[in-house]
GROMACS .gro file of C-alpha atoms in nm:
model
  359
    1UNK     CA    1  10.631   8.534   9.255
    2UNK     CA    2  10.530   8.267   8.991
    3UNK     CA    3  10.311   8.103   9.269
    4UNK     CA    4  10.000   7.922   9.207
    5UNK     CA    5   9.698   8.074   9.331
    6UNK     CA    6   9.331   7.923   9.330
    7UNK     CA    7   9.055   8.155   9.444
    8UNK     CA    8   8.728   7.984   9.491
    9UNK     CA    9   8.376   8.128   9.552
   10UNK     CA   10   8.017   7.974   9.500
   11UNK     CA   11   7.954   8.068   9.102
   12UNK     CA   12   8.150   8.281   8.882
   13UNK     CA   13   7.888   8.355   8.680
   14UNK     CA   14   7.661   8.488   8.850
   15UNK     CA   15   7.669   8.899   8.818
   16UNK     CA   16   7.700   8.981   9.208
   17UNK     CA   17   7.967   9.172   9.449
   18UNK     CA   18   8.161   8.873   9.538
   19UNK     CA   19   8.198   8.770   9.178
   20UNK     CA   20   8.305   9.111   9.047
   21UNK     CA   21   8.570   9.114   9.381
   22UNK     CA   22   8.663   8.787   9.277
   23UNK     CA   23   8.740   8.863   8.955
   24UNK     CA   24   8.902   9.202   8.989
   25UNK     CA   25   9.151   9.021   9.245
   26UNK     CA   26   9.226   8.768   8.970
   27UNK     CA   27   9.294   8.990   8.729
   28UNK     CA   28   9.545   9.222   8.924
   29UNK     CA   29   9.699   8.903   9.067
   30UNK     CA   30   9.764   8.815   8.682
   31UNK     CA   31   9.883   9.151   8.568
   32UNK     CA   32  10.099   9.303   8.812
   33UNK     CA   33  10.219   9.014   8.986
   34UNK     CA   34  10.253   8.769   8.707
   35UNK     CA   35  10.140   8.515   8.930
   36UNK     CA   36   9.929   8.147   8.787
   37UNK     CA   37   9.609   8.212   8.868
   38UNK     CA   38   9.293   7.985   8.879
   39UNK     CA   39   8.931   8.057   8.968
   40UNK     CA   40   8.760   7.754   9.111
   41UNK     CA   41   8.375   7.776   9.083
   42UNK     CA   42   8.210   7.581   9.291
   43UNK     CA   43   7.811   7.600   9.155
   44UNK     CA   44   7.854   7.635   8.814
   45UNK     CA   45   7.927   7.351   8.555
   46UNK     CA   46   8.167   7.390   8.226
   47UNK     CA   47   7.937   7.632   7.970
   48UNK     CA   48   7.956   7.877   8.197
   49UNK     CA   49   8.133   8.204   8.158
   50UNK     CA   50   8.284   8.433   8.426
   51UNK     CA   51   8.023   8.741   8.410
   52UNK     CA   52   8.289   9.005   8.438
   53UNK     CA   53   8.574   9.048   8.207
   54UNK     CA   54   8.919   8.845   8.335
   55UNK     CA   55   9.256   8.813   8.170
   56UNK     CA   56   9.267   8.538   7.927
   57UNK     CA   57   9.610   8.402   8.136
   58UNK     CA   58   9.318   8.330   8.441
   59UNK     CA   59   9.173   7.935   8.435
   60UNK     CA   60   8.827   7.854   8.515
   61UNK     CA   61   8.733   7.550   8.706
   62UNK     CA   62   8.386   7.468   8.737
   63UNK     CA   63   8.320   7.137   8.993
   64UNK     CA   64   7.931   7.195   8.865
   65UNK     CA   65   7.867   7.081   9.253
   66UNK     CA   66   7.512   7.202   9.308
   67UNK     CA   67   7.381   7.392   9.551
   68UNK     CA   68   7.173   7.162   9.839
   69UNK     CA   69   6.914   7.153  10.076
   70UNK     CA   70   6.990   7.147  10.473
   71UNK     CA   71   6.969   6.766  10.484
   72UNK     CA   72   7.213   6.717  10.171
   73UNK     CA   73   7.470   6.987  10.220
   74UNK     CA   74   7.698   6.755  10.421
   75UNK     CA   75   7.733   6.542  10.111
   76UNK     CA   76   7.831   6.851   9.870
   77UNK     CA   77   8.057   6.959  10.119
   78UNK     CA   78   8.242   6.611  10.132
   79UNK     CA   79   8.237   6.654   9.742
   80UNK     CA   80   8.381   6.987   9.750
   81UNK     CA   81   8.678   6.883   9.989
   82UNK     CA   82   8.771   6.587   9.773
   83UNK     CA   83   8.719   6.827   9.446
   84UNK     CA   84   8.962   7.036   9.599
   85UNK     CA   85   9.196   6.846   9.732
   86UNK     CA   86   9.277   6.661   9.336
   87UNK     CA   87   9.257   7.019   9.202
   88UNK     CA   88   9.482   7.128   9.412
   89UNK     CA   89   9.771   6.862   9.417
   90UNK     CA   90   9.712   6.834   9.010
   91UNK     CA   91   9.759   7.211   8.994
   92UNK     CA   92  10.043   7.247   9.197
   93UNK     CA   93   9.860   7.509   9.401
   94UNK     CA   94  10.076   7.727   9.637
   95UNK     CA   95   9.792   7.912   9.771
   96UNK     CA   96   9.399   7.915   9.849
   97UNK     CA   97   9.182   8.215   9.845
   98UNK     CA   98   8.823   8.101   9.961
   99UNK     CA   99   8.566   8.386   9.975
  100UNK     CA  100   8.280   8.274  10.237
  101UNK     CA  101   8.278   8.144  10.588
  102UNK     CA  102   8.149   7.798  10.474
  103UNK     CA  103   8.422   7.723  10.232
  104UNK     CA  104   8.669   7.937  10.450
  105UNK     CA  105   8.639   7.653  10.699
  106UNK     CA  106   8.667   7.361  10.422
  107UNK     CA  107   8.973   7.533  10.294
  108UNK     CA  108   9.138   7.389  10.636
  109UNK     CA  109   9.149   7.040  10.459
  110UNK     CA  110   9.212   7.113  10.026
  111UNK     CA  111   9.577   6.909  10.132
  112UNK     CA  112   9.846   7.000  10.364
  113UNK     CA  113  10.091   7.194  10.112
  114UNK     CA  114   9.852   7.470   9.990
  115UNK     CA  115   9.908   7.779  10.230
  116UNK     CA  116   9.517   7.867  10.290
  117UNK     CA  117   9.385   8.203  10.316
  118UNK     CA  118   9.041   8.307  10.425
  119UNK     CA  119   8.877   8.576  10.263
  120UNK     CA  120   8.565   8.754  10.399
  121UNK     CA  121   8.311   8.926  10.189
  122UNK     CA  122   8.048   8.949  10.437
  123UNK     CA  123   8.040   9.157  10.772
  124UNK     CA  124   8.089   8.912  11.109
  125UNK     CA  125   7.760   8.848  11.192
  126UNK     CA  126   7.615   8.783  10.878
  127UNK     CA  127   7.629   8.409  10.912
  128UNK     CA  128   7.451   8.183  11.134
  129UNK     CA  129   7.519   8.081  11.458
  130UNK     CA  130   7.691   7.726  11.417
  131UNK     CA  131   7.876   7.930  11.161
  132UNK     CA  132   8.009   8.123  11.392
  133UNK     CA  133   8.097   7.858  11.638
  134UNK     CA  134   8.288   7.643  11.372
  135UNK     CA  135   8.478   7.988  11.205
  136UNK     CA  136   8.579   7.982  11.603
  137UNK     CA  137   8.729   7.686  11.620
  138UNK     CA  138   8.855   7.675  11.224
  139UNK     CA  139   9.038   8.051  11.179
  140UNK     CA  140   9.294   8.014  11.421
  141UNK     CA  141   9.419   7.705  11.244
  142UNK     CA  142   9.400   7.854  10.885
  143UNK     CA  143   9.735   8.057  10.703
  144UNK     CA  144   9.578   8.426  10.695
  145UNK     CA  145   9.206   8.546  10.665
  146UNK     CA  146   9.153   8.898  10.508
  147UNK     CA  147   8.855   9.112  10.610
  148UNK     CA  148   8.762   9.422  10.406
  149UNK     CA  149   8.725   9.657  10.676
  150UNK     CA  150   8.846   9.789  11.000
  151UNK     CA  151   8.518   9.823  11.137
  152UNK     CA  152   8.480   9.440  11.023
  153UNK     CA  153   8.877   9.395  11.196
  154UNK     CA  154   8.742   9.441  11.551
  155UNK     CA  155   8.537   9.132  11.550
  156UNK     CA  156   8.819   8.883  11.530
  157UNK     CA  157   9.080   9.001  11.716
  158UNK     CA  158   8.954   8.784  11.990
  159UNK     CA  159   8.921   8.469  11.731
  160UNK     CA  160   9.285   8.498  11.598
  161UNK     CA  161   9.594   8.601  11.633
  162UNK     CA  162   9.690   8.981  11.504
  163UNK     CA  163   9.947   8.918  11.272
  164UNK     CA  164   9.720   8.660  11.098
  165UNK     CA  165   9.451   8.952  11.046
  166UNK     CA  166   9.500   9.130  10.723
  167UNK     CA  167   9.275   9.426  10.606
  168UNK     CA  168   9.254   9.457  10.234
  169UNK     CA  169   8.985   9.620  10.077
  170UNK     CA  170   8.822   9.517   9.725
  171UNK     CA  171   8.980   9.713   9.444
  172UNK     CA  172   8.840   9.918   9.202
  173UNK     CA  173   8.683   9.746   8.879
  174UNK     CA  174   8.776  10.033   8.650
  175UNK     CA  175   8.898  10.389   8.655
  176UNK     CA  176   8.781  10.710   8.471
  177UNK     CA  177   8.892  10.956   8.279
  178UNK     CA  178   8.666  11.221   8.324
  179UNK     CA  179   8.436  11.173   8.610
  180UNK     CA  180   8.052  11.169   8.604
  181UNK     CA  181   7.948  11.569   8.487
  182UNK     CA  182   7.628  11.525   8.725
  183UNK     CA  183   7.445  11.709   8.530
  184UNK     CA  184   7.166  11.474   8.495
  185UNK     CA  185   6.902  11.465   8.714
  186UNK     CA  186   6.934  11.075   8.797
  187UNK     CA  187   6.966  10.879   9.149
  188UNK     CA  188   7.098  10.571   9.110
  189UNK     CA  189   7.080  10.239   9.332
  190UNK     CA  190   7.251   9.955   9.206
  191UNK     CA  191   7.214   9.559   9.409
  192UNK     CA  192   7.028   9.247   9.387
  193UNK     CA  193   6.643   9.287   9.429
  194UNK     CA  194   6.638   9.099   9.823
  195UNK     CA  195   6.543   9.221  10.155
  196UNK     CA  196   6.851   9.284  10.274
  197UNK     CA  197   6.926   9.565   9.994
  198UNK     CA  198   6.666   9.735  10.179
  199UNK     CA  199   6.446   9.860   9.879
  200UNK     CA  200   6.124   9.897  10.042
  201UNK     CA  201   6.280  10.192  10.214
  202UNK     CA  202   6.419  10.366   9.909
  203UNK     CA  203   6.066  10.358   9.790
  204UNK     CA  204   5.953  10.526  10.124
  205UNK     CA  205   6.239  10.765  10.022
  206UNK     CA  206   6.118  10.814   9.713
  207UNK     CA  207   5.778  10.911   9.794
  208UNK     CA  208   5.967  11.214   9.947
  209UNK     CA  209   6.153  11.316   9.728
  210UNK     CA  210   5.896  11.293   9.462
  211UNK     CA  211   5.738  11.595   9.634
  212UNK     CA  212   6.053  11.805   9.716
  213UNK     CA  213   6.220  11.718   9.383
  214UNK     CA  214   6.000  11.620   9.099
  215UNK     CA  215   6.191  11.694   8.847
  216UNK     CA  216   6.452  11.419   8.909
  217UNK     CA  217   6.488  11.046   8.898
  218UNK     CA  218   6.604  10.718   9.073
  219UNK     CA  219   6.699  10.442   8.835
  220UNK     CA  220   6.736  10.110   9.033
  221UNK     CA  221   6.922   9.851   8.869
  222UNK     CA  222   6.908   9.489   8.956
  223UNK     CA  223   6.697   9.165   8.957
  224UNK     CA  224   6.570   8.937   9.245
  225UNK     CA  225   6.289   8.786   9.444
  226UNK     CA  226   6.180   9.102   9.523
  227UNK     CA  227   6.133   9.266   9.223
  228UNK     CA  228   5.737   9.175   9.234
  229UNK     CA  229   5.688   9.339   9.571
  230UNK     CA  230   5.831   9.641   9.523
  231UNK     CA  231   5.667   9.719   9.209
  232UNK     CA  232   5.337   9.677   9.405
  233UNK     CA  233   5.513   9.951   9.677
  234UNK     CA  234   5.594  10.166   9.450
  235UNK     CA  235   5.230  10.176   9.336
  236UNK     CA  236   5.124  10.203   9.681
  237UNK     CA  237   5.336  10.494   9.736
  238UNK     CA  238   5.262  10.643   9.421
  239UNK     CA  239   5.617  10.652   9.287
  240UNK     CA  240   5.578  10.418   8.962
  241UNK     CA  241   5.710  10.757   8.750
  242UNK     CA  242   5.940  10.833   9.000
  243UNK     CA  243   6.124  10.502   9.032
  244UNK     CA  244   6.202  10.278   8.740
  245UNK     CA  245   6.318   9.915   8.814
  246UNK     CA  246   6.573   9.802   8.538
  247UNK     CA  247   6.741   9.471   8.461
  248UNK     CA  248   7.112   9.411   8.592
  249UNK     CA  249   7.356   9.577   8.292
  250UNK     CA  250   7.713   9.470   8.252
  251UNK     CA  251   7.820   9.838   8.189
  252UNK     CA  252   7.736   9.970   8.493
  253UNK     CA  253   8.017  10.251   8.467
  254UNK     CA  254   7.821  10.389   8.183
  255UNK     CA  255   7.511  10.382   8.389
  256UNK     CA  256   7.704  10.554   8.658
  257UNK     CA  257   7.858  10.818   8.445
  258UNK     CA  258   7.529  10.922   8.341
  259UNK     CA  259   7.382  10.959   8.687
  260UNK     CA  260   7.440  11.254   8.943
  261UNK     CA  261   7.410  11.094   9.276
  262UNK     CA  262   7.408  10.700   9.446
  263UNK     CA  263   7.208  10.572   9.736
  264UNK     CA  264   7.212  10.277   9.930
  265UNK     CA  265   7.002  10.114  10.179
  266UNK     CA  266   7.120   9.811  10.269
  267UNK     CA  267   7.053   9.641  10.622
  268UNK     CA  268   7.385   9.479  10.598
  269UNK     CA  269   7.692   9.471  10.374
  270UNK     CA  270   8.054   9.404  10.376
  271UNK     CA  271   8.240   9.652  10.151
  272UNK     CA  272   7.968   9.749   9.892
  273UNK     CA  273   8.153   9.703   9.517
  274UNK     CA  274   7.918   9.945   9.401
  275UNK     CA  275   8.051  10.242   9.614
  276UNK     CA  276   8.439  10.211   9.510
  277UNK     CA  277   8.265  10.235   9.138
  278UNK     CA  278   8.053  10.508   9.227
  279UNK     CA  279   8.366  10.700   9.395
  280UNK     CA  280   8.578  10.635   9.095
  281UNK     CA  281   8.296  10.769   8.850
  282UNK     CA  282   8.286  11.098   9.123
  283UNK     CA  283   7.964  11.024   9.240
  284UNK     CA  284   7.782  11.178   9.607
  285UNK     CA  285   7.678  10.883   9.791
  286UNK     CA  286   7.404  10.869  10.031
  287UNK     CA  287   7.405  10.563  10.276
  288UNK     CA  288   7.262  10.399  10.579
  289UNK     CA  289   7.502  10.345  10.848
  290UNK     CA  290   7.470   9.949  10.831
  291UNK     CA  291   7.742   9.715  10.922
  292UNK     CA  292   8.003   9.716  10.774
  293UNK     CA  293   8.129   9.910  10.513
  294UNK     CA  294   7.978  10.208  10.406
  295UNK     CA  295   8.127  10.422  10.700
  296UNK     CA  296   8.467  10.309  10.582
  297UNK     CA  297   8.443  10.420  10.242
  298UNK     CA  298   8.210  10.768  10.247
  299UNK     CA  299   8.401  11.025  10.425
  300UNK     CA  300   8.083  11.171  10.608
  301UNK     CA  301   8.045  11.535  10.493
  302UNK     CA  302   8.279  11.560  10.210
  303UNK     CA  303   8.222  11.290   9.966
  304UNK     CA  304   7.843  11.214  10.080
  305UNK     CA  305   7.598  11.144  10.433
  306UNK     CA  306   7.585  10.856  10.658
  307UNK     CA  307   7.259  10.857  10.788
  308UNK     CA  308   7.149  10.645  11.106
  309UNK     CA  309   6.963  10.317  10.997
  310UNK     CA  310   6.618  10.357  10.920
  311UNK     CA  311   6.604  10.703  10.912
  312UNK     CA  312   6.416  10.774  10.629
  313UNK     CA  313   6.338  11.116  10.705
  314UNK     CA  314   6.721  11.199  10.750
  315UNK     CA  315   6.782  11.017  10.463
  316UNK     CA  316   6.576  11.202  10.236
  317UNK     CA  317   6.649  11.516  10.340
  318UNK     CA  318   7.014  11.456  10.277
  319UNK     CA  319   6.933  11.352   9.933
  320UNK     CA  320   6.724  11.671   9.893
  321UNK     CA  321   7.045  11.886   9.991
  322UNK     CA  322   7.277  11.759   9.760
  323UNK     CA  323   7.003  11.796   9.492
  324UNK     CA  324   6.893  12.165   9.547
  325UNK     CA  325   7.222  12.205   9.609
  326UNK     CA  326   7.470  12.215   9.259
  327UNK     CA  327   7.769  12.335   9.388
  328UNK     CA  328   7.786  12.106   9.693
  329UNK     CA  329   7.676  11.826   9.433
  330UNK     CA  330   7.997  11.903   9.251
  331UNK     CA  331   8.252  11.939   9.544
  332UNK     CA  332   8.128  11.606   9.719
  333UNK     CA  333   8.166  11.463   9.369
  334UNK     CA  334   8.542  11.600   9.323
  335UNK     CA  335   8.616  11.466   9.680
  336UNK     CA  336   8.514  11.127   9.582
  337UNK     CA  337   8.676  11.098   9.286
  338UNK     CA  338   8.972  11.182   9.460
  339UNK     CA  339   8.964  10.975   9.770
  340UNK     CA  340   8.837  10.705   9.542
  341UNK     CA  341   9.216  10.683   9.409
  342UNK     CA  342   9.312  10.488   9.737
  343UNK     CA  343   9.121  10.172   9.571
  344UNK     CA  344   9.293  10.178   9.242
  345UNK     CA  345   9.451   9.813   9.204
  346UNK     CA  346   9.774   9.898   9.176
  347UNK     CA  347   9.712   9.969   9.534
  348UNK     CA  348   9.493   9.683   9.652
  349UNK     CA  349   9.802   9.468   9.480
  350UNK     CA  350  10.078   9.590   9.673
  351UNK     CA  351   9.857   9.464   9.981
  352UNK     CA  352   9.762   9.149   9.904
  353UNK     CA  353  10.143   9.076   9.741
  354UNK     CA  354  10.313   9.171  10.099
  355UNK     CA  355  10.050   8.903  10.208
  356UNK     CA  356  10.143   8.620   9.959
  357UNK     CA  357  10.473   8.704  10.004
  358UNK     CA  358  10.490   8.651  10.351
  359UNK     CA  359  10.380   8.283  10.350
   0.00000   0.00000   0.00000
């Protein structure tokens, strides 16, 4: 052990799935591997603070290299390599954990003695085209890259070699105690406020199960470009006491705790953060069937319902199930605090140390 490790990622501070990954990998890096860890941050400039909690052993770079336009990006990118490549020969870095397909690819040139691993938080074909074409042509050459899921596995096996493929799941970002009591009468969707979250559907939802369940709730939490259209929905559909909109929290385990059930309708993920904390507070989830993710983590059934993509009808009437339904409520709950356990980070550590320790 005692390696160096930099993990880099677009902005630390910013309050999203990929930064709370990021920062629960640090941290179990730090604590039960004792291994020098950095976070390099590539958007974010020196006042800036990591939004999530990290050990106070874990260093912050920020290059403060700002996000560009089309026509400029080549320029940032040359920025980013050189940025890198002093960072890491004045750190001594062993190792480089990038965490999206752009600076995956870049990570192929941050100097010949860091061993380079690629890290993907996204599902395969959520990048563009030249992406895809360049990730072709880059992975092979790169140390290891680490996918989250086996459903997400399957698309590069004809990119790269097997035994360069690891699949390592995010860990958990905290454990409970006592799981959620789900006694409250609260559905709970937790993501940024974008199209791809697929919100204007949970309002369709809602206007469902405001008729079939009335006396509940759903409580979405998070901010976005959205947030002005789907308050106008939710008028449309009649579901402005139904559905309340709230502001991102960093206690989101409280939030959970006091809720009875999760949803989420996403049009594409990679492994949703918000289900392995949802699990671990013994929460029912309710999902779409998007790529990828969801269908590795809900065990269909027994700890919640994958429903077909843009089934809203299917969707709603699973939700209506669980709710009318108190005892199954509680035993998908159990089961998903349970299989939750198989995220704690004592776990997720002893994969991602047979990794490191292999290079």
């Amino acid at each position: 052990m005692n390696k160096n490790i930099a993990i880099i990622l677009f902005d630390i501070t910013s309050p999203s799935g990929t930064e709370r990954a990021v920062a629960n990998l640090a941290n179990l890096l730090t604590e039960y591997g004792n291994y020098k860890v950095s976070i390099v941050s590539i958007n974010s400039h020196d006042e800036g603070k990591c939004y999530y909690e990290l050990n106070p052993e874990i260093k912050i770079k920020h290059l403060g290299i700002e996000k560009a336009n089309l026509f400029l990006r080549t320029f940032s990118y040359i920025k980013l390599i050189f940025s890198m490549r002093r960072f890491v020969k004045l750190n001594n870095i062993d190792i480089t954990i990038s965490t999206a397909h752009s600076h995956n690819c870049l990570s192929l040139f941050y100097g010949h003695n860091a061993k380079k691993i690629a890290c993907e938080h996204s599902n395969f074909a959520a990048c563009p085209i030249y992406s895809r074409i360049i990730r072709r042509l880059v992975y092979p050459l790169l140390d290891k890259v680490v996918v989250l899921t086996p459903s997400d596995a399957k698309h590069y096996y004809g990119i790269i070699k097997k035994d360069k493929l690891a699949i390592i799941p995010n860990s958990l970002s905290f454990t409970c105690d006592t799981p959620s009591l789900l006694s409250n009468k609260r559905i709970i969707a937790v993501g940024r406020l974008v199209k791809l979250k697929g919100y204007d559907m949970l309002v369709k939802i809602a206007k469902e199960l405001k008729s079939s369940i009335p006396d509940w709730h759903i409580d979405i939490f998070g901010e976005g470009e959205e947030h002005g259209n789907l308050l106008s929905l939710m008028k449309e559909y009649d579901v402005s006491d139904f559905v309340t909109i709230n502001p991102v929290t960093n206690d989101i385990k409280k939030e959970l705790l006091n809720s009875s059930l999760l949803v989420l309708t996403s049009k594409r993920e990679g492994l949703p953060m918000v289900l392995l904390e949802a699990k671990a507070c013994g929460l029912p989830i309710v999902s779409f069937n998007c790529p990828e993710g969801p269908a590795d983590v809900i065990e269909n059934e027994k700890d919640g319902f994958i429903i077909a993509p843009n089934d809203i009808d299917g969707f709603a009437n699973k939700v209506i199930e669980l709710a009318k339904s108190p005892n199954k409520l509680k035993s998908f709950g159990t089961e998903a605090y349970s299989n939750a356990q198989k995220y704690h980070p004592q776990n997720i550590f002893l994969l991602w140390n047979s990794l490191i320790e292999s290079l």
